[in-house]
Structure formats: C-alpha cells, structure tokens
PDB file of C-alpha atoms in Angstrom:
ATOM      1  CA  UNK A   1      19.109 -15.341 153.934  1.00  0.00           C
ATOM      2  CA  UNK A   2      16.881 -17.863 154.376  1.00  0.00           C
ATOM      3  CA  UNK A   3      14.708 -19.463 151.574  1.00  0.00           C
ATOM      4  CA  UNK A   4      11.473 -21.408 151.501  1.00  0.00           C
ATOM      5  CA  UNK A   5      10.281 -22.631 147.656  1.00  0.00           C
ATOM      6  CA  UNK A   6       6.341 -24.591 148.520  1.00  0.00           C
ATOM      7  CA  UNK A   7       4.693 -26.621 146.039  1.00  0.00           C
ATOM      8  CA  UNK A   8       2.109 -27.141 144.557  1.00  0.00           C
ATOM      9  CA  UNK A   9       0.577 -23.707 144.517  1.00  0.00           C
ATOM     10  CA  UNK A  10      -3.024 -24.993 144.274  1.00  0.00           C
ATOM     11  CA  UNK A  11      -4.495 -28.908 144.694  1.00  0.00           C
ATOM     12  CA  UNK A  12      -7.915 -30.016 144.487  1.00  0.00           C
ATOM     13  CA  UNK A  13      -8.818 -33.550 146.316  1.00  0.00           C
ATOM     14  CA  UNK A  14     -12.092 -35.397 146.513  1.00  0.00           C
ATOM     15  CA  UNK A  15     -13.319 -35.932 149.904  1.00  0.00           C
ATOM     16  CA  UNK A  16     -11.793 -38.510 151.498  1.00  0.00           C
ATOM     17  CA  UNK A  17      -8.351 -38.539 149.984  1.00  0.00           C
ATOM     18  CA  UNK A  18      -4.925 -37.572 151.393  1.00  0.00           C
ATOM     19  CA  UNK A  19      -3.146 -34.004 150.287  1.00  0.00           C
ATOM     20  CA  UNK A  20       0.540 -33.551 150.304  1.00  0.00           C
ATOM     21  CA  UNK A  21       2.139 -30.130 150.311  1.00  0.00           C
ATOM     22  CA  UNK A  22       5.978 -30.252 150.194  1.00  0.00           C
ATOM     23  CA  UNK A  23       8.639 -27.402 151.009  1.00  0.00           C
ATOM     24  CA  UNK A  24      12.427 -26.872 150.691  1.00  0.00           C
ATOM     25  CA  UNK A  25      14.697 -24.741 152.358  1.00  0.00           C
ATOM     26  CA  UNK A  26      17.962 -23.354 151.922  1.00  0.00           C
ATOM     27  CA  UNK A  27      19.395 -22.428 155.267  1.00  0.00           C
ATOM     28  CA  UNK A  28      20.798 -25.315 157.244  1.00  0.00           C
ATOM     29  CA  UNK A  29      20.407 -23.920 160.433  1.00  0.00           C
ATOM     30  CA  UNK A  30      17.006 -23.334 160.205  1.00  0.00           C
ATOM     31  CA  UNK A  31      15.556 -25.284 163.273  1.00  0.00           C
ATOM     32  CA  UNK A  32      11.719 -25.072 163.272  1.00  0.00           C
ATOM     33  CA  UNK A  33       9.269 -25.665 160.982  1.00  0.00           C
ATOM     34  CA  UNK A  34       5.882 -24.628 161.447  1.00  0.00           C
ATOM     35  CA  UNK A  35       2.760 -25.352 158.907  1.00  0.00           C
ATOM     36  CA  UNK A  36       0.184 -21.959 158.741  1.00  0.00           C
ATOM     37  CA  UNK A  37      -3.469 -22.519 157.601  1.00  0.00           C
ATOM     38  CA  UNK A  38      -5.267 -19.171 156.584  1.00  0.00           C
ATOM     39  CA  UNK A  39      -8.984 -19.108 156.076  1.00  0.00           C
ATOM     40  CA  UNK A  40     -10.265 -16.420 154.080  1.00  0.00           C
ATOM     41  CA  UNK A  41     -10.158 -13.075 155.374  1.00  0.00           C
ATOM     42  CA  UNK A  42      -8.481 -14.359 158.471  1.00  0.00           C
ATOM     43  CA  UNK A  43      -4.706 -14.547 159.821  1.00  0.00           C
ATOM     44  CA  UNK A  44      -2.868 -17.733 159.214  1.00  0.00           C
ATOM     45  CA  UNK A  45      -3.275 -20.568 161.916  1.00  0.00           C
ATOM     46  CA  UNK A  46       0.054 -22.642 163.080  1.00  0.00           C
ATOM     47  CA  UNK A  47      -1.814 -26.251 162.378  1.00  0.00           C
ATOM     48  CA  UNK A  48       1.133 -28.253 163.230  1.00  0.00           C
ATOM     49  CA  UNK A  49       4.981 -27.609 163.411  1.00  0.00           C
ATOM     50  CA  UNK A  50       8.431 -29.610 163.833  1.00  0.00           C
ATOM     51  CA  UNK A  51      12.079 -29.012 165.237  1.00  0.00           C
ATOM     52  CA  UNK A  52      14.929 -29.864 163.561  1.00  0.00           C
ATOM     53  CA  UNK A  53      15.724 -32.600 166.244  1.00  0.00           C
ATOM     54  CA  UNK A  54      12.679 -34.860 165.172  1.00  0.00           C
ATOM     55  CA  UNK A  55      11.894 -36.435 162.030  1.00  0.00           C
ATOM     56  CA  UNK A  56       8.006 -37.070 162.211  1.00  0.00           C
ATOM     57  CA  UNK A  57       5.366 -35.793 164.294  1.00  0.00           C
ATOM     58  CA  UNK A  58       1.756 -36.454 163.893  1.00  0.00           C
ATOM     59  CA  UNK A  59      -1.760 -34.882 165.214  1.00  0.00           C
ATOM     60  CA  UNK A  60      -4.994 -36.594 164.398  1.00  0.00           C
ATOM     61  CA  UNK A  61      -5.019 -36.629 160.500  1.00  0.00           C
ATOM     62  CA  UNK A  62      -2.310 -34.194 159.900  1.00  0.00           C
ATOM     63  CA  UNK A  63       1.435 -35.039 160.133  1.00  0.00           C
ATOM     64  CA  UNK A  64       4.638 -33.511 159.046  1.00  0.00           C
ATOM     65  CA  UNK A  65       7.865 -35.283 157.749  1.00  0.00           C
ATOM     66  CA  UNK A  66      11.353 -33.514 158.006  1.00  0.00           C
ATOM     67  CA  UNK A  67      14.909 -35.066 156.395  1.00  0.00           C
ATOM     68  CA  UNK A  68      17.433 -32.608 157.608  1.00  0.00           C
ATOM     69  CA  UNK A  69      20.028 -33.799 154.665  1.00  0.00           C
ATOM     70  CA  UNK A  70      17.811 -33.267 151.643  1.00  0.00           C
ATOM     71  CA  UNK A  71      16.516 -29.794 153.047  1.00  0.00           C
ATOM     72  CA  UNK A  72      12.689 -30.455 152.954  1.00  0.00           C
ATOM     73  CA  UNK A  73       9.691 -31.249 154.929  1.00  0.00           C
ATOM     74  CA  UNK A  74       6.180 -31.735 154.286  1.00  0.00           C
ATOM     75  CA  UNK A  75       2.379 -31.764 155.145  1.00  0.00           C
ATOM     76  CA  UNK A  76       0.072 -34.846 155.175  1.00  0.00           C
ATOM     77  CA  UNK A  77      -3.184 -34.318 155.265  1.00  0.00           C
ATOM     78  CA  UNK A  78      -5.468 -37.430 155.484  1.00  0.00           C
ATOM     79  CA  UNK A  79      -8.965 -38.194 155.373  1.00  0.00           C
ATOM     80  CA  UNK A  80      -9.898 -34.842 153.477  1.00  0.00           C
ATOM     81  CA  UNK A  81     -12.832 -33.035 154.989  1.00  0.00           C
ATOM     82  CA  UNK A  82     -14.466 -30.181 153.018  1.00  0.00           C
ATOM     83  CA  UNK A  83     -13.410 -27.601 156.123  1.00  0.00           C
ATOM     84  CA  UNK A  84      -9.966 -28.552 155.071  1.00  0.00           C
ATOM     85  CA  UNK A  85     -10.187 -26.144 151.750  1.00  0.00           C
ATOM     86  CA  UNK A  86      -7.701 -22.997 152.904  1.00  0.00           C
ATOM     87  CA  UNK A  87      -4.367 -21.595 151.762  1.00  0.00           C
ATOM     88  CA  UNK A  88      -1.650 -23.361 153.950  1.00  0.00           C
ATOM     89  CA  UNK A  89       1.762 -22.112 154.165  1.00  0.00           C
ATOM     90  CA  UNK A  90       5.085 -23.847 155.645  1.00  0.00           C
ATOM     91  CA  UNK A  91       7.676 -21.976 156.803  1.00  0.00           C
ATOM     92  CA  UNK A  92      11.272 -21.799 158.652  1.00  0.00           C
ATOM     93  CA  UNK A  93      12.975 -20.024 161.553  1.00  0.00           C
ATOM     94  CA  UNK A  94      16.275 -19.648 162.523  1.00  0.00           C
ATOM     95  CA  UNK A  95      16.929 -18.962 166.742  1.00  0.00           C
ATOM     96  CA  UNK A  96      16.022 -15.315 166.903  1.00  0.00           C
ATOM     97  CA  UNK A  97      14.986 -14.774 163.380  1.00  0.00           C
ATOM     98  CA  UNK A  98      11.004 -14.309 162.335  1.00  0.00           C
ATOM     99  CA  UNK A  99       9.803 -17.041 159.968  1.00  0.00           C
ATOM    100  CA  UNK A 100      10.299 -17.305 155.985  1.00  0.00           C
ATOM    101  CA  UNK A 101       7.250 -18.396 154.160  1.00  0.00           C
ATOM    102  CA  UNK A 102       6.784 -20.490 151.481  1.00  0.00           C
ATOM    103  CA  UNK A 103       4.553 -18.656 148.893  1.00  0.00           C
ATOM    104  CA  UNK A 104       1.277 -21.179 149.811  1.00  0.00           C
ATOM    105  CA  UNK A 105      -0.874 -23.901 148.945  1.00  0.00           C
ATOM    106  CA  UNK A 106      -4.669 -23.178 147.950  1.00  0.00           C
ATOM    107  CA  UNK A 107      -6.182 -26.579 149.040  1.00  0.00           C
ATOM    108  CA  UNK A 108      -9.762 -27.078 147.504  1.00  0.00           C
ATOM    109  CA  UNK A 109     -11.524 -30.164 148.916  1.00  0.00           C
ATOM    110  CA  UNK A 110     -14.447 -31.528 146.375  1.00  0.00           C
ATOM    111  CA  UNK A 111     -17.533 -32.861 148.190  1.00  0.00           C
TER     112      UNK A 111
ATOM    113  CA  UNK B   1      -6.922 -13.049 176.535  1.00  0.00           C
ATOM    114  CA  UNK B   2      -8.135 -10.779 173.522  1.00  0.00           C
ATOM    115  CA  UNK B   3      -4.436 -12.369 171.328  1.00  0.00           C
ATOM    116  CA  UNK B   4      -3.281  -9.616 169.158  1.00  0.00           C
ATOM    117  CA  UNK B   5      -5.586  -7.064 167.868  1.00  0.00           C
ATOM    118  CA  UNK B   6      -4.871  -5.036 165.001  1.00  0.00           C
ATOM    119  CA  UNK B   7      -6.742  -1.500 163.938  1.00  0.00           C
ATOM    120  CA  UNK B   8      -7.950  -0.731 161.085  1.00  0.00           C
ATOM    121  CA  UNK B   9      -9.431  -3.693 159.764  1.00  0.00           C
ATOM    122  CA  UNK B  10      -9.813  -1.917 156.413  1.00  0.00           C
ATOM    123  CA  UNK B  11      -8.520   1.450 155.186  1.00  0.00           C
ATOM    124  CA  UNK B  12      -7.916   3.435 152.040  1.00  0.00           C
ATOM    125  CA  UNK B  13      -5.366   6.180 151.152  1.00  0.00           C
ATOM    126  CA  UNK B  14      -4.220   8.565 148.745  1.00  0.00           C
ATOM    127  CA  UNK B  15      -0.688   8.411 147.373  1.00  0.00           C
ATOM    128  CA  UNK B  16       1.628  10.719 149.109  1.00  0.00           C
ATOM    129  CA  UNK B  17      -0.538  10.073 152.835  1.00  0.00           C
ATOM    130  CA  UNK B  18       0.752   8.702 155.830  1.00  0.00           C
ATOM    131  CA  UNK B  19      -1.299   6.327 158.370  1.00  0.00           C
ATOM    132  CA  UNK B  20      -0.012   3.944 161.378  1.00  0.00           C
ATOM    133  CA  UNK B  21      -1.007   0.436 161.562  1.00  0.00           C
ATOM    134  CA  UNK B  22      -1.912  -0.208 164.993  1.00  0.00           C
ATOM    135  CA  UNK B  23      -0.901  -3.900 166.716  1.00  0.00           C
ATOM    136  CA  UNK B  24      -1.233  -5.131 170.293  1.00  0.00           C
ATOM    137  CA  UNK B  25      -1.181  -7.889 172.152  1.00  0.00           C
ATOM    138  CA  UNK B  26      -2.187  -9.349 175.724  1.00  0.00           C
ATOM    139  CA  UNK B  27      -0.016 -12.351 175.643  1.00  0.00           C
ATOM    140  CA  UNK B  28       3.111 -10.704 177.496  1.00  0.00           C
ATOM    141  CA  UNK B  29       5.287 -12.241 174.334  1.00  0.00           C
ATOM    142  CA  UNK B  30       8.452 -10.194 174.313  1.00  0.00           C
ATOM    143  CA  UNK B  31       8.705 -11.211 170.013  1.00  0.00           C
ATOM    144  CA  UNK B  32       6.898  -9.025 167.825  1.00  0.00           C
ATOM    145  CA  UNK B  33       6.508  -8.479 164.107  1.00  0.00           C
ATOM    146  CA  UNK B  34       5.045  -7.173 160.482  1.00  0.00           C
ATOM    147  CA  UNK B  35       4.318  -8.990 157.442  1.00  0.00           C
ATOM    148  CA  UNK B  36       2.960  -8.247 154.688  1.00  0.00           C
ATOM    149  CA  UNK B  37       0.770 -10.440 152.244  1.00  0.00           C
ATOM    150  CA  UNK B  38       0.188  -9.497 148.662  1.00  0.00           C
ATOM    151  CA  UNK B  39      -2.709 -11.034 146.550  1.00  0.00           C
ATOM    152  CA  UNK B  40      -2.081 -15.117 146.086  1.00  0.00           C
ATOM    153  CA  UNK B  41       1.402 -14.160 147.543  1.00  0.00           C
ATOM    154  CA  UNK B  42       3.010 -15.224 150.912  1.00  0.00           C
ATOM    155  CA  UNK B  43       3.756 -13.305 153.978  1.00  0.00           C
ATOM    156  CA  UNK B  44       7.189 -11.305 153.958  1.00  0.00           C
ATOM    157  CA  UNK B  45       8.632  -9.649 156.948  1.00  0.00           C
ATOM    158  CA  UNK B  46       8.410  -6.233 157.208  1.00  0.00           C
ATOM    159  CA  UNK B  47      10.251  -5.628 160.284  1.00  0.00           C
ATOM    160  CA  UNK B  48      10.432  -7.531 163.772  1.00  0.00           C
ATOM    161  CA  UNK B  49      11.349  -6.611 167.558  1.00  0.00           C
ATOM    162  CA  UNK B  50      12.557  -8.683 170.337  1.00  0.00           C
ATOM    163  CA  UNK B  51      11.527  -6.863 173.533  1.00  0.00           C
ATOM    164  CA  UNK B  52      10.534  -2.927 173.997  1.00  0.00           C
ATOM    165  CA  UNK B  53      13.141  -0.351 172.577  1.00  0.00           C
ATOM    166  CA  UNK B  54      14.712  -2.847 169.939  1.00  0.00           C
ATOM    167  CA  UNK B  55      13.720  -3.470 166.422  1.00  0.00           C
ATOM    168  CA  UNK B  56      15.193  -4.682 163.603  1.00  0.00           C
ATOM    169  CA  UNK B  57      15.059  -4.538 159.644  1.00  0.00           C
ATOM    170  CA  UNK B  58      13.005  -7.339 157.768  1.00  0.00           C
ATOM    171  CA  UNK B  59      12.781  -8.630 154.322  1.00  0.00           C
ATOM    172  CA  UNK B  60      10.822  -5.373 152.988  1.00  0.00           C
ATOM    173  CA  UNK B  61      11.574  -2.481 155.319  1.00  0.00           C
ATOM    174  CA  UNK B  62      11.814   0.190 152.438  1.00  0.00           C
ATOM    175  CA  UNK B  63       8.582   2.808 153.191  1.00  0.00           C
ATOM    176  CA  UNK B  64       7.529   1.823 156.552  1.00  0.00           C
ATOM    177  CA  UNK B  65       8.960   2.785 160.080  1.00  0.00           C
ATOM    178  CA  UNK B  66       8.338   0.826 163.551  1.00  0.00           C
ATOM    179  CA  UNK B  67       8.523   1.674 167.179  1.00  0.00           C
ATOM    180  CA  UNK B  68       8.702  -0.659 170.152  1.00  0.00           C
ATOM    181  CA  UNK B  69       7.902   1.174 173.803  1.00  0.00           C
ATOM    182  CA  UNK B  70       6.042  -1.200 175.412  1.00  0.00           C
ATOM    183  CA  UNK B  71       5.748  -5.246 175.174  1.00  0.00           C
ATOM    184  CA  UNK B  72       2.191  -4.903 174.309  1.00  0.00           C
ATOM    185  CA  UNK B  73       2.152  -2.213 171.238  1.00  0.00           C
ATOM    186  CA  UNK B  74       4.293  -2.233 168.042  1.00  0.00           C
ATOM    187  CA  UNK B  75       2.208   0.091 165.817  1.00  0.00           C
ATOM    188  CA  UNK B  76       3.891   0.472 161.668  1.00  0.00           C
ATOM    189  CA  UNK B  77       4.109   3.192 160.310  1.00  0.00           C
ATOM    190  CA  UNK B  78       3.485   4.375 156.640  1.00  0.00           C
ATOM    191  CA  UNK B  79       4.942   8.061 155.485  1.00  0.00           C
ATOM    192  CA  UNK B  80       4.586   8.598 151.626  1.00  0.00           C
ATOM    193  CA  UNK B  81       2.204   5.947 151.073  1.00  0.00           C
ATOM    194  CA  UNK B  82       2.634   4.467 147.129  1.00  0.00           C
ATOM    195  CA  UNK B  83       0.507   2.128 145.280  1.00  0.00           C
ATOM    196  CA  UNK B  84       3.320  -0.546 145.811  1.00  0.00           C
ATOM    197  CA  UNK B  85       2.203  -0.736 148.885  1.00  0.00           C
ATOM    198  CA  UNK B  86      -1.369  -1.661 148.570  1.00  0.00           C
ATOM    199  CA  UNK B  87      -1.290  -5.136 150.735  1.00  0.00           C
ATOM    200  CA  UNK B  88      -3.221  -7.033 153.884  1.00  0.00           C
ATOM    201  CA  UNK B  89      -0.493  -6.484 156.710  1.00  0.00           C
ATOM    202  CA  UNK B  90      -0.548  -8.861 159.487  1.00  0.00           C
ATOM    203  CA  UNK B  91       0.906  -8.238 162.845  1.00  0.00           C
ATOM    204  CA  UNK B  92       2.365 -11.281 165.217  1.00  0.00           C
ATOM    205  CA  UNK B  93       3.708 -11.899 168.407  1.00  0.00           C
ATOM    206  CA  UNK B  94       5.773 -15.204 169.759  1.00  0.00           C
ATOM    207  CA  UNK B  95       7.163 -16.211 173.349  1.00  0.00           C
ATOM    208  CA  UNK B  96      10.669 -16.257 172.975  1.00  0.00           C
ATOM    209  CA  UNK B  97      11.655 -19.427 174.896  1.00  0.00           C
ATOM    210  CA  UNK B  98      10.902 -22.639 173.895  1.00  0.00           C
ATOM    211  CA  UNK B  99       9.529 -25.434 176.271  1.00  0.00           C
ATOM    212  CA  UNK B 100      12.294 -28.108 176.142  1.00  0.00           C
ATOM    213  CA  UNK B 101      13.749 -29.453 172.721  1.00  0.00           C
ATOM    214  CA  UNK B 102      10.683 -30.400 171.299  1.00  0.00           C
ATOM    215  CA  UNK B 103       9.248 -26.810 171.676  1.00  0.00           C
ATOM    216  CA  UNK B 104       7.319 -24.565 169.841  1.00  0.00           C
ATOM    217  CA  UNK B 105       8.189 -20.664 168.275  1.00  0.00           C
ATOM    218  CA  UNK B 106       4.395 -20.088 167.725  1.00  0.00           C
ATOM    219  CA  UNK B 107       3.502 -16.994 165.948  1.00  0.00           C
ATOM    220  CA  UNK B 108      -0.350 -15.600 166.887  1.00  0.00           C
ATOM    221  CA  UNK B 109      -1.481 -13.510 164.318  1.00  0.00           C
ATOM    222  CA  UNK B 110      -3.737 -10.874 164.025  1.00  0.00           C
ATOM    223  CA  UNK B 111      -7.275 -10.498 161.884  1.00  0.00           C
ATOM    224  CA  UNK B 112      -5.345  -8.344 159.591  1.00  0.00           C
ATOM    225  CA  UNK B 113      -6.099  -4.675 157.991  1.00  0.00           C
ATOM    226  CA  UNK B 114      -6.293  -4.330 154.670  1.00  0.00           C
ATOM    227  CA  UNK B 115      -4.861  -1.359 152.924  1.00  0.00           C
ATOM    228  CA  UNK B 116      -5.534   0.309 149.640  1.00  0.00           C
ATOM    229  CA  UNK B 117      -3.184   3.323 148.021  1.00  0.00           C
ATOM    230  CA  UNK B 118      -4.829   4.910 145.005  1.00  0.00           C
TER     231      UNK B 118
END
C-alpha cells in the first residue's frame, strides 16, 4: 500500500519567515495530493492540494511543489503569520482509495 | 449545509463495552470514511464506503464494524472496546468526481469525538 513519510515533525519560525514542510511517497500512481491544516481540537482543513498532472500551484502565500520522478512534494508557507501555528498534514490518494497521511507537522509561529 | 456532523463529541467507556460513533453528512457525497488519530500521531483509515450498501476494509479495521444504508449516515461501530483503542476518530465525506483534470478529491471532516477506554 501506499506510504507517506512527512518531515519535520515540529518547526518553529519567527514571524515573517517562510516554513517548508516536505513529504515522500511510495506509490506511483498516487494522483492527488492534498495539504490538511488541523487547529486544535478541530478536524483537519484541506489548505491547498495538487494533481499529479501539474507541477506547482500557488494560493496567496501558500504553494505546493510536486516532482513526479523523485516521489515528493511540498508546502511553502510564506510571510508567517502567528494564525499560521497548527499541525499540517500532506497526504496521497490513489482513484478510489481514501487518503494516506503523513504523520504531521506542528508549525509554531514566534511573534 | 450543516457539513458532516459527528456525535459524541466526547465519551468514555469501560473495557469490554460497546458504543457507535455516529457520522452524517448533508453534502449528498456518495465517499465516506473513518480515521482515526492517536496523540501527536496522523490519521489512519479505519474503514471507507463508496455509495450506500458498500464498504470496504481500511488500514486499521481490527475492533470496529461499519454500515452504509443511506448516503447521508455511516455510523462505526465499537464491540469489545480495549484501551488500544482510546483515540479522537474523525469521520469524512468526498464527492467522487473530479471537476476536469485539475480537480479536487476534497475530504470535509468532522469536529471529531474523542474516546476514552479505561
């Protein structure tokens, strides 16, 4: 089955600065990629998400990169904002498969 | 559109009880399914369904049982509950079809209820 290894597990950024989370994944025909934020106490959020037919796709200061060959895609975050501290998880879907989650990033933005 | 509501939000049991997990939704999505989130842990798929009357085995089926009559309810169900499965379980639901090639499989979760065997 699928396979989805996240890292880091935890990063802490000033205000201001950019956050990368990056994630791998072991089934090639995996197809979508959606990125999960989950406030505490709450379900996770889809924040942004990418097929496997596109290589970048961006919304406002958040963007995701995907390289199909090397198996891995990632989150940019830019222009940290204090509301930005949650636990984001990527994940990866195969046509009429659920999701397999990457075991989450706990993203602490310093004031 | 209330999304997907989930009942209990909290709940405690003793080991050897059963309970059902209660999960609906308003969107008319013909995908739904279970996870289950341990503390600092991910989410991992307890079981799933693609339309009324068909469900399938997830990553961690072992100790639960679903049911699928309807498109709006998929309620999980706990017989023997153990300590092991002390958890936050989180039910989804997904439109099947995707809007062209750049389209989305979006999962909307539910709040979440929280679940403690001792």
């Amino acid at each position: 089955g699928e396979n989805v290894e996240q890292h880091p597990s935890t990063l802490s950024v000033q205000e201001g600065d950019s956050a990368v989370i990056k994630c791998t994944y072991s089934d090639s025909a995996s197809n979508y990629f959606p990125w999960y934020k989950q406030e505490l106490g709450k379900g996770p959020q889809l924040i942004i998400d990418i097929r496997s037919n596109v290589g970048e796709k961006k919304d406002q200061r958040i963007a995701v990169t995907l390289n199909k060959t090397a198996k891995h895609f990632s989150l940019h975050i830019t222009e940290t904002q204090p509301e930005d501290s949650a636990v984001y998880f990527c994940a990866a879907y195969r046509s009429r498969r659920a999701l397999t989650f990457g075991s989450g990033t706990r993203l602490q933005v310093q004031p | 559109n209330a999304g997907v509501t989930q009942t209990p939000k909290f709940r405690i049991l003793k080991i050897g009880q059963s309970m059902t997990l209660q999960c609906a939704q308003d969107m008319n999505h013909n995908y739904m399914y279970w996870y289950r989130q341990d503390p600092g842990m991910g989410l991992k798929l307890i079981y799933y369904s693609v339309g009324a009357g068909i469900t399938d085995k997830g990553e961690v089926p072992n100790g639960y049982n679903v049911s699928r009559s309807t498109t709006e309810d998929f309620p999980l169900r706990l017989e023997l509950a153990a300590p092991s499965q002390t958890s936050v379980y989180f039910c989804a639901s997904s439109y099947a079809g995707t809007s062209g090639a750049t389209g989305s499989y979006e999962q909307y979760f539910g709040p979440g209820t929280r679940l403690t065997v001792t």
